[in-house]
PDB file of C-alpha atoms and ligand atoms in Angstrom:
ATOM      1  CA  UNK A   1     -22.941  -7.046  24.112  1.00  0.00           C
ATOM      2  CA  UNK A   2     -19.740  -7.604  22.045  1.00  0.00           C
ATOM      3  CA  UNK A   3     -19.995  -7.354  18.292  1.00  0.00           C
ATOM      4  CA  UNK A   4     -19.243 -10.989  17.796  1.00  0.00           C
ATOM      5  CA  UNK A   5     -19.061 -10.774  14.037  1.00  0.00           C
ATOM      6  CA  UNK A   6     -16.678  -7.638  14.100  1.00  0.00           C
ATOM      7  CA  UNK A   7     -14.642  -9.694  16.587  1.00  0.00           C
ATOM      8  CA  UNK A   8     -14.198 -12.537  14.208  1.00  0.00           C
ATOM      9  CA  UNK A   9     -13.710 -10.291  11.366  1.00  0.00           C
ATOM     10  CA  UNK A  10     -10.783  -8.660  13.043  1.00  0.00           C
ATOM     11  CA  UNK A  11      -9.250 -12.106  14.094  1.00  0.00           C
ATOM     12  CA  UNK A  12      -9.480 -13.050  10.619  1.00  0.00           C
ATOM     13  CA  UNK A  13      -7.907 -10.112   9.259  1.00  0.00           C
ATOM     14  CA  UNK A  14      -5.101 -10.388  11.779  1.00  0.00           C
ATOM     15  CA  UNK A  15      -4.455 -13.806  10.639  1.00  0.00           C
ATOM     16  CA  UNK A  16      -4.340 -12.766   7.027  1.00  0.00           C
ATOM     17  CA  UNK A  17      -1.555 -10.347   7.815  1.00  0.00           C
ATOM     18  CA  UNK A  18       0.346 -12.672  10.059  1.00  0.00           C
ATOM     19  CA  UNK A  19       0.242 -15.140   7.206  1.00  0.00           C
ATOM     20  CA  UNK A  20       1.459 -12.572   4.641  1.00  0.00           C
ATOM     21  CA  UNK A  21       4.294 -11.620   6.772  1.00  0.00           C
ATOM     22  CA  UNK A  22       5.456 -15.056   7.045  1.00  0.00           C
ATOM     23  CA  UNK A  23       5.458 -15.581   3.515  1.00  0.00           C
ATOM     24  CA  UNK A  24       7.530 -12.685   2.933  1.00  0.00           C
ATOM     25  CA  UNK A  25      10.281 -14.089   5.527  1.00  0.00           C
ATOM     26  CA  UNK A  26       9.725 -17.288   3.784  1.00  0.00           C
ATOM     27  CA  UNK A  27       8.075 -19.135   6.727  1.00  0.00           C
ATOM     28  CA  UNK A  28       4.457 -20.948   7.061  1.00  0.00           C
ATOM     29  CA  UNK A  29       1.622 -19.267   9.032  1.00  0.00           C
ATOM     30  CA  UNK A  30       1.866 -22.122  11.423  1.00  0.00           C
ATOM     31  CA  UNK A  31       5.267 -20.946  12.285  1.00  0.00           C
ATOM     32  CA  UNK A  32       3.733 -17.813  14.246  1.00  0.00           C
ATOM     33  CA  UNK A  33       1.587 -18.251  17.286  1.00  0.00           C
ATOM     34  CA  UNK A  34      -0.765 -15.511  17.825  1.00  0.00           C
ATOM     35  CA  UNK A  35      -1.310 -14.530  21.344  1.00  0.00           C
ATOM     36  CA  UNK A  36      -4.674 -12.367  21.584  1.00  0.00           C
ATOM     37  CA  UNK A  37      -4.047  -9.660  24.225  1.00  0.00           C
ATOM     38  CA  UNK A  38      -7.333  -9.316  26.219  1.00  0.00           C
ATOM     39  CA  UNK A  39      -6.291  -6.462  28.738  1.00  0.00           C
ATOM     40  CA  UNK A  40      -8.541  -4.051  27.023  1.00  0.00           C
ATOM     41  CA  UNK A  41     -11.444  -5.879  26.467  1.00  0.00           C
ATOM     42  CA  UNK A  42     -14.532  -6.718  28.084  1.00  0.00           C
ATOM     43  CA  UNK A  43     -15.243 -10.380  28.910  1.00  0.00           C
ATOM     44  CA  UNK A  44     -17.979 -10.635  26.092  1.00  0.00           C
ATOM     45  CA  UNK A  45     -15.536  -9.493  23.600  1.00  0.00           C
ATOM     46  CA  UNK A  46     -13.064 -12.192  24.899  1.00  0.00           C
ATOM     47  CA  UNK A  47     -15.736 -14.890  24.837  1.00  0.00           C
ATOM     48  CA  UNK A  48     -16.628 -13.892  21.231  1.00  0.00           C
ATOM     49  CA  UNK A  49     -12.925 -14.098  20.342  1.00  0.00           C
ATOM     50  CA  UNK A  50     -12.582 -17.502  21.910  1.00  0.00           C
ATOM     51  CA  UNK A  51     -15.953 -18.867  20.108  1.00  0.00           C
ATOM     52  CA  UNK A  52     -14.114 -17.395  16.758  1.00  0.00           C
ATOM     53  CA  UNK A  53     -11.491 -19.917  17.264  1.00  0.00           C
ATOM     54  CA  UNK A  54      -8.535 -18.111  19.106  1.00  0.00           C
ATOM     55  CA  UNK A  55      -7.497 -19.938  22.205  1.00  0.00           C
ATOM     56  CA  UNK A  56      -4.337 -18.377  23.204  1.00  0.00           C
ATOM     57  CA  UNK A  57      -4.680 -15.583  25.412  1.00  0.00           C
ATOM     58  CA  UNK A  58      -2.470 -12.868  27.064  1.00  0.00           C
ATOM     59  CA  UNK A  59      -2.927 -10.776  29.982  1.00  0.00           C
ATOM     60  CA  UNK A  60      -0.253  -8.451  31.314  1.00  0.00           C
ATOM     61  CA  UNK A  61      -1.512  -8.030  34.921  1.00  0.00           C
ATOM     62  CA  UNK A  62      -1.636 -11.401  37.257  1.00  0.00           C
ATOM     63  CA  UNK A  63      -4.595 -10.477  39.187  1.00  0.00           C
ATOM     64  CA  UNK A  64      -6.552  -9.871  35.925  1.00  0.00           C
ATOM     65  CA  UNK A  65      -5.375 -12.954  34.457  1.00  0.00           C
ATOM     66  CA  UNK A  66      -6.757 -15.098  37.452  1.00  0.00           C
ATOM     67  CA  UNK A  67      -9.815 -13.363  37.267  1.00  0.00           C
ATOM     68  CA  UNK A  68     -10.617 -14.259  33.664  1.00  0.00           C
ATOM     69  CA  UNK A  69      -9.291 -17.535  33.920  1.00  0.00           C
ATOM     70  CA  UNK A  70     -11.942 -18.184  36.931  1.00  0.00           C
ATOM     71  CA  UNK A  71     -14.682 -16.386  34.962  1.00  0.00           C
ATOM     72  CA  UNK A  72     -14.032 -18.336  31.732  1.00  0.00           C
ATOM     73  CA  UNK A  73     -13.505 -21.425  33.830  1.00  0.00           C
ATOM     74  CA  UNK A  74     -14.476 -24.508  31.439  1.00  0.00           C
ATOM     75  CA  UNK A  75     -13.572 -22.982  28.021  1.00  0.00           C
ATOM     76  CA  UNK A  76     -10.242 -24.356  26.668  1.00  0.00           C
ATOM     77  CA  UNK A  77      -7.827 -21.224  26.930  1.00  0.00           C
ATOM     78  CA  UNK A  78      -4.192 -21.240  26.983  1.00  0.00           C
ATOM     79  CA  UNK A  79      -3.112 -18.331  29.374  1.00  0.00           C
ATOM     80  CA  UNK A  80      -0.015 -16.363  28.642  1.00  0.00           C
ATOM     81  CA  UNK A  81       1.309 -13.864  31.113  1.00  0.00           C
ATOM     82  CA  UNK A  82       2.945 -11.080  29.269  1.00  0.00           C
ATOM     83  CA  UNK A  83       3.476  -8.423  31.982  1.00  0.00           C
ATOM     84  CA  UNK A  84       5.558  -7.932  34.982  1.00  0.00           C
ATOM     85  CA  UNK A  85       5.214 -10.765  37.359  1.00  0.00           C
ATOM     86  CA  UNK A  86       5.663  -9.782  41.524  1.00  0.00           C
ATOM     87  CA  UNK A  87       7.075 -12.710  43.451  1.00  0.00           C
ATOM     88  CA  UNK A  88       4.109 -12.620  45.764  1.00  0.00           C
ATOM     89  CA  UNK A  89       1.862 -13.356  42.785  1.00  0.00           C
ATOM     90  CA  UNK A  90       3.854 -16.319  41.554  1.00  0.00           C
ATOM     91  CA  UNK A  91       2.319 -19.190  43.149  1.00  0.00           C
ATOM     92  CA  UNK A  92      -1.283 -18.745  41.905  1.00  0.00           C
ATOM     93  CA  UNK A  93      -0.154 -17.617  38.395  1.00  0.00           C
ATOM     94  CA  UNK A  94       2.115 -20.836  37.633  1.00  0.00           C
ATOM     95  CA  UNK A  95      -1.194 -22.959  38.433  1.00  0.00           C
ATOM     96  CA  UNK A  96      -2.901 -21.291  35.471  1.00  0.00           C
ATOM     97  CA  UNK A  97      -0.519 -20.134  32.731  1.00  0.00           C
ATOM     98  CA  UNK A  98       0.822 -22.117  29.838  1.00  0.00           C
ATOM     99  CA  UNK A  99       3.732 -19.698  29.097  1.00  0.00           C
ATOM    100  CA  UNK A 100       5.259 -17.168  31.090  1.00  0.00           C
ATOM    101  CA  UNK A 101       6.877 -14.344  28.689  1.00  0.00           C
ATOM    102  CA  UNK A 102       7.861 -12.112  31.055  1.00  0.00           C
ATOM    103  CA  UNK A 103      10.823 -13.604  33.242  1.00  0.00           C
ATOM    104  CA  UNK A 104      12.739 -10.509  33.866  1.00  0.00           C
ATOM    105  CA  UNK A 105      15.219 -11.829  36.610  1.00  0.00           C
ATOM    106  CA  UNK A 106      16.858 -14.781  37.762  1.00  0.00           C
ATOM    107  CA  UNK A 107      15.385 -14.270  41.330  1.00  0.00           C
ATOM    108  CA  UNK A 108      11.821 -14.496  39.688  1.00  0.00           C
ATOM    109  CA  UNK A 109      12.902 -17.578  37.876  1.00  0.00           C
ATOM    110  CA  UNK A 110      14.085 -19.257  41.259  1.00  0.00           C
ATOM    111  CA  UNK A 111      10.622 -18.150  42.637  1.00  0.00           C
ATOM    112  CA  UNK A 112       8.704 -19.637  39.595  1.00  0.00           C
ATOM    113  CA  UNK A 113      10.746 -22.874  39.781  1.00  0.00           C
ATOM    114  CA  UNK A 114       9.838 -23.261  43.531  1.00  0.00           C
ATOM    115  CA  UNK A 115       6.330 -22.879  43.055  1.00  0.00           C
ATOM    116  CA  UNK A 116       6.225 -25.205  39.828  1.00  0.00           C
ATOM    117  CA  UNK A 117       7.761 -27.787  42.081  1.00  0.00           C
ATOM    118  CA  UNK A 118       5.202 -27.090  44.887  1.00  0.00           C
ATOM    119  CA  UNK A 119       2.502 -27.652  42.213  1.00  0.00           C
ATOM    120  CA  UNK A 120       3.641 -30.928  41.117  1.00  0.00           C
ATOM    121  CA  UNK A 121       3.312 -30.110  37.553  1.00  0.00           C
ATOM    122  CA  UNK A 122       3.892 -33.109  35.294  1.00  0.00           C
ATOM    123  CA  UNK A 123       6.091 -31.436  32.863  1.00  0.00           C
ATOM    124  CA  UNK A 124       8.540 -28.172  33.627  1.00  0.00           C
ATOM    125  CA  UNK A 125       6.685 -24.736  33.131  1.00  0.00           C
ATOM    126  CA  UNK A 126       7.699 -23.009  29.784  1.00  0.00           C
ATOM    127  CA  UNK A 127       9.050 -19.566  30.254  1.00  0.00           C
ATOM    128  CA  UNK A 128      10.745 -16.865  28.153  1.00  0.00           C
ATOM    129  CA  UNK A 129      13.144 -14.433  29.233  1.00  0.00           C
ATOM    130  CA  UNK A 130      12.221 -10.822  28.646  1.00  0.00           C
ATOM    131  CA  UNK A 131      14.948  -8.569  27.518  1.00  0.00           C
ATOM    132  CA  UNK A 132      15.182  -4.947  27.564  1.00  0.00           C
ATOM    133  CA  UNK A 133      16.372  -4.789  24.058  1.00  0.00           C
ATOM    134  CA  UNK A 134      16.109  -1.211  23.666  1.00  0.00           C
ATOM    135  CA  UNK A 135      18.153  -0.670  26.979  1.00  0.00           C
ATOM    136  CA  UNK A 136      15.582   1.743  28.449  1.00  0.00           C
ATOM    137  CA  UNK A 137      16.341   2.434  32.202  1.00  0.00           C
ATOM    138  CA  UNK A 138      12.650   2.512  33.286  1.00  0.00           C
ATOM    139  CA  UNK A 139      11.765  -0.981  31.686  1.00  0.00           C
ATOM    140  CA  UNK A 140      11.747  -4.324  32.980  1.00  0.00           C
ATOM    141  CA  UNK A 141      13.757  -7.164  31.512  1.00  0.00           C
ATOM    142  CA  UNK A 142      17.219  -8.662  31.415  1.00  0.00           C
ATOM    143  CA  UNK A 143      19.870  -6.257  30.147  1.00  0.00           C
ATOM    144  CA  UNK A 144      21.067  -8.158  26.809  1.00  0.00           C
ATOM    145  CA  UNK A 145      24.860  -8.349  28.085  1.00  0.00           C
ATOM    146  CA  UNK A 146      23.549 -10.128  31.325  1.00  0.00           C
ATOM    147  CA  UNK A 147      21.846 -13.220  29.982  1.00  0.00           C
ATOM    148  CA  UNK A 148      24.816 -15.232  28.981  1.00  0.00           C
ATOM    149  CA  UNK A 149      26.202 -15.197  32.627  1.00  0.00           C
ATOM    150  CA  UNK A 150      22.596 -16.138  33.806  1.00  0.00           C
ATOM    151  CA  UNK A 151      21.950 -19.466  31.606  1.00  0.00           C
ATOM    152  CA  UNK A 152      23.983 -22.023  33.618  1.00  0.00           C
ATOM    153  CA  UNK A 153      21.807 -21.278  36.940  1.00  0.00           C
ATOM    154  CA  UNK A 154      18.681 -21.135  34.745  1.00  0.00           C
ATOM    155  CA  UNK A 155      19.475 -24.529  33.471  1.00  0.00           C
ATOM    156  CA  UNK A 156      19.818 -25.992  36.597  1.00  0.00           C
ATOM    157  CA  UNK A 157      16.119 -25.022  37.678  1.00  0.00           C
ATOM    158  CA  UNK A 158      14.478 -28.269  36.885  1.00  0.00           C
ATOM    159  CA  UNK A 159      10.781 -27.324  36.983  1.00  0.00           C
ATOM    160  CA  UNK A 160      10.914 -24.549  34.393  1.00  0.00           C
ATOM    161  CA  UNK A 161      11.904 -24.700  30.852  1.00  0.00           C
ATOM    162  CA  UNK A 162      13.421 -21.535  29.235  1.00  0.00           C
ATOM    163  CA  UNK A 163      12.335 -21.569  25.529  1.00  0.00           C
ATOM    164  CA  UNK A 164      13.189 -18.420  23.960  1.00  0.00           C
ATOM    165  CA  UNK A 165      13.314 -14.622  24.438  1.00  0.00           C
ATOM    166  CA  UNK A 166      10.579 -11.714  24.582  1.00  0.00           C
ATOM    167  CA  UNK A 167      10.827  -8.180  23.977  1.00  0.00           C
ATOM    168  CA  UNK A 168       9.063  -4.999  23.207  1.00  0.00           C
ATOM    169  CA  UNK A 169      10.386  -2.681  20.722  1.00  0.00           C
ATOM    170  CA  UNK A 170      11.555   0.794  22.518  1.00  0.00           C
ATOM    171  CA  UNK A 171       9.862   2.899  20.140  1.00  0.00           C
ATOM    172  CA  UNK A 172       6.689   1.120  18.515  1.00  0.00           C
ATOM    173  CA  UNK A 173       5.972   4.131  16.435  1.00  0.00           C
ATOM    174  CA  UNK A 174       8.924   4.225  14.577  1.00  0.00           C
ATOM    175  CA  UNK A 175       9.139   1.163  12.266  1.00  0.00           C
ATOM    176  CA  UNK A 176      12.878   1.192  11.285  1.00  0.00           C
ATOM    177  CA  UNK A 177      13.908   1.568  15.040  1.00  0.00           C
ATOM    178  CA  UNK A 178      11.257  -1.464  15.863  1.00  0.00           C
ATOM    179  CA  UNK A 179      13.097  -3.629  13.155  1.00  0.00           C
ATOM    180  CA  UNK A 180      16.190  -2.701  14.368  1.00  0.00           C
ATOM    181  CA  UNK A 181      15.275  -3.803  17.928  1.00  0.00           C
ATOM    182  CA  UNK A 182      13.886  -7.069  16.639  1.00  0.00           C
ATOM    183  CA  UNK A 183      16.726  -7.747  14.638  1.00  0.00           C
ATOM    184  CA  UNK A 184      18.861  -7.430  17.731  1.00  0.00           C
ATOM    185  CA  UNK A 185      16.821  -9.616  19.855  1.00  0.00           C
ATOM    186  CA  UNK A 186      16.877 -12.381  16.951  1.00  0.00           C
ATOM    187  CA  UNK A 187      20.787 -11.891  16.741  1.00  0.00           C
ATOM    188  CA  UNK A 188      21.263 -12.135  20.570  1.00  0.00           C
ATOM    189  CA  UNK A 189      19.039 -15.365  20.793  1.00  0.00           C
ATOM    190  CA  UNK A 190      21.268 -16.710  17.946  1.00  0.00           C
ATOM    191  CA  UNK A 191      24.551 -15.931  19.674  1.00  0.00           C
ATOM    192  CA  UNK A 192      22.971 -17.507  23.083  1.00  0.00           C
ATOM    193  CA  UNK A 193      21.827 -20.583  21.451  1.00  0.00           C
ATOM    194  CA  UNK A 194      25.422 -21.519  20.641  1.00  0.00           C
ATOM    195  CA  UNK A 195      26.634 -21.180  24.366  1.00  0.00           C
ATOM    196  CA  UNK A 196      23.339 -22.030  26.155  1.00  0.00           C
ATOM    197  CA  UNK A 197      23.450 -25.476  28.167  1.00  0.00           C
ATOM    198  CA  UNK A 198      21.890 -28.389  26.236  1.00  0.00           C
ATOM    199  CA  UNK A 199      18.728 -28.369  28.070  1.00  0.00           C
ATOM    200  CA  UNK A 200      17.828 -24.706  27.087  1.00  0.00           C
ATOM    201  CA  UNK A 201      16.582 -24.417  23.466  1.00  0.00           C
ATOM    202  CA  UNK A 202      15.888 -20.874  22.736  1.00  0.00           C
ATOM    203  CA  UNK A 203      13.295 -21.562  19.832  1.00  0.00           C
ATOM    204  CA  UNK A 204      10.805 -18.989  20.685  1.00  0.00           C
ATOM    205  CA  UNK A 205      10.697 -15.237  19.938  1.00  0.00           C
ATOM    206  CA  UNK A 206       7.776 -13.429  21.492  1.00  0.00           C
ATOM    207  CA  UNK A 207       7.880  -9.927  19.674  1.00  0.00           C
ATOM    208  CA  UNK A 208       5.359  -7.812  18.007  1.00  0.00           C
ATOM    209  CA  UNK A 209       2.239  -5.835  18.761  1.00  0.00           C
ATOM    210  CA  UNK A 210      -0.730  -4.326  16.700  1.00  0.00           C
ATOM    211  CA  UNK A 211       1.864  -1.686  15.439  1.00  0.00           C
ATOM    212  CA  UNK A 212       4.638  -3.761  14.638  1.00  0.00           C
ATOM    213  CA  UNK A 213       3.724  -7.404  14.432  1.00  0.00           C
ATOM    214  CA  UNK A 214       4.327  -7.752  10.592  1.00  0.00           C
ATOM    215  CA  UNK A 215       7.727  -6.325  11.175  1.00  0.00           C
ATOM    216  CA  UNK A 216       8.651  -8.650  13.928  1.00  0.00           C
ATOM    217  CA  UNK A 217       7.473 -11.494  11.859  1.00  0.00           C
ATOM    218  CA  UNK A 218       9.658 -10.848   8.944  1.00  0.00           C
ATOM    219  CA  UNK A 219      12.360 -10.551  11.624  1.00  0.00           C
ATOM    220  CA  UNK A 220      11.761 -13.742  12.984  1.00  0.00           C
ATOM    221  CA  UNK A 221       8.986 -13.900  15.451  1.00  0.00           C
ATOM    222  CA  UNK A 222       7.460 -17.108  16.338  1.00  0.00           C
ATOM    223  CA  UNK A 223       5.000 -15.908  18.711  1.00  0.00           C
ATOM    224  CA  UNK A 224       3.235 -12.341  18.359  1.00  0.00           C
ATOM    225  CA  UNK A 225       1.194 -10.395  21.140  1.00  0.00           C
ATOM    226  CA  UNK A 226      -1.668  -8.522  19.550  1.00  0.00           C
ATOM    227  CA  UNK A 227      -4.214  -6.749  21.539  1.00  0.00           C
ATOM    228  CA  UNK A 228      -5.816  -3.694  19.899  1.00  0.00           C
ATOM    229  CA  UNK A 229      -5.996  -4.779  16.484  1.00  0.00           C
ATOM    230  CA  UNK A 230      -8.404  -7.635  17.570  1.00  0.00           C
ATOM    231  CA  UNK A 231     -10.966  -5.312  19.376  1.00  0.00           C
ATOM    232  CA  UNK A 232     -11.287  -2.209  17.100  1.00  0.00           C
ATOM    233  CA  UNK A 233     -14.444  -1.310  16.574  1.00  0.00           C
ATOM    234  CA  UNK A 234     -16.013  -3.710  19.142  1.00  0.00           C
TER     235      UNK A 234
HETATM  236  C1  PLP B 301      -0.526  -4.585  25.724  1.00  0.00           C
HETATM  237  C2  PLP B 301       0.511  -5.419  25.297  1.00  0.00           C
HETATM  238  C3  PLP B 301       0.484  -6.074  24.108  1.00  0.00           C
HETATM  239  C4  PLP B 301      -0.365  -5.574  23.061  1.00  0.00           C
HETATM  240  O1  PLP B 301      -0.486  -4.388  22.642  1.00  0.00           O
HETATM  241  P1  PLP B 301      -1.262  -3.710  21.349  1.00  0.00           P
HETATM  242  O2  PLP B 301      -0.622  -2.576  20.821  1.00  0.00           O
HETATM  243  O3  PLP B 301      -2.756  -3.296  21.858  1.00  0.00           O
HETATM  244  O4  PLP B 301      -1.590  -4.843  20.295  1.00  0.00           O
HETATM  245  C5  PLP B 301       1.524  -6.884  23.782  1.00  0.00           C
HETATM  246  N1  PLP B 301       2.874  -7.230  24.833  1.00  0.00           N
HETATM  247  C6  PLP B 301       2.619  -6.418  25.912  1.00  0.00           C
HETATM  248  C7  PLP B 301       3.700  -6.972  26.757  1.00  0.00           C
HETATM  249  C8  PLP B 301       1.568  -5.636  26.252  1.00  0.00           C
HETATM  250  O5  PLP B 301       1.665  -5.172  27.652  1.00  0.00           O
END
């Protein structure tokens, strides 16, 4: 059995830290959405978290997201995909998620658009572009310099809606380096916003994990993806 009270305490503590970081950046706590990353947690702990009032859940592996969405069936969860999406897993994922954080190529965006069209969704599927902000060779994501040229085609994909950018700090254990990465992502967003076609609004910045979400919020995150801090001691 999961320690329900401990999960609720962790959630309260994380929310409190979010509120204080937002205040330091001159924003309200409502300006930051907490996505609870459940990839490490067993299903009882996830249920406890939902019961404690957290309804935005993120998984990095599509199959695990599907399984958990099935297992939690009736509960009101908004699912976020935060990890790499292979094209053969797009159609099943599109039917479940509220937001895809990890669109890392225009080829994938085309596949998501096609599946969203086939699923006859009422509204376009919200998507973030994942940016390899630290420009590490082995990491997924658009190179920062490649997004500008991709925007016109992305704007023509009617069944998805690009809402912003997502990234991970290259060296999450180094606070100064993480801050520099988050700052670069925000500046990139600001530059791209000026030139983006009118139907693309880059309002969302998904950045910050357990070790660095307060820094990310100070640098302008609107969505933080927090896993281990919520399940500590559970
Ligand atoms: C696992 C994961 C997180 C959460 O990591 P924690 O350090 O446990 O908070 C956030 N974002 C992505 C993309 C992840 O894969």
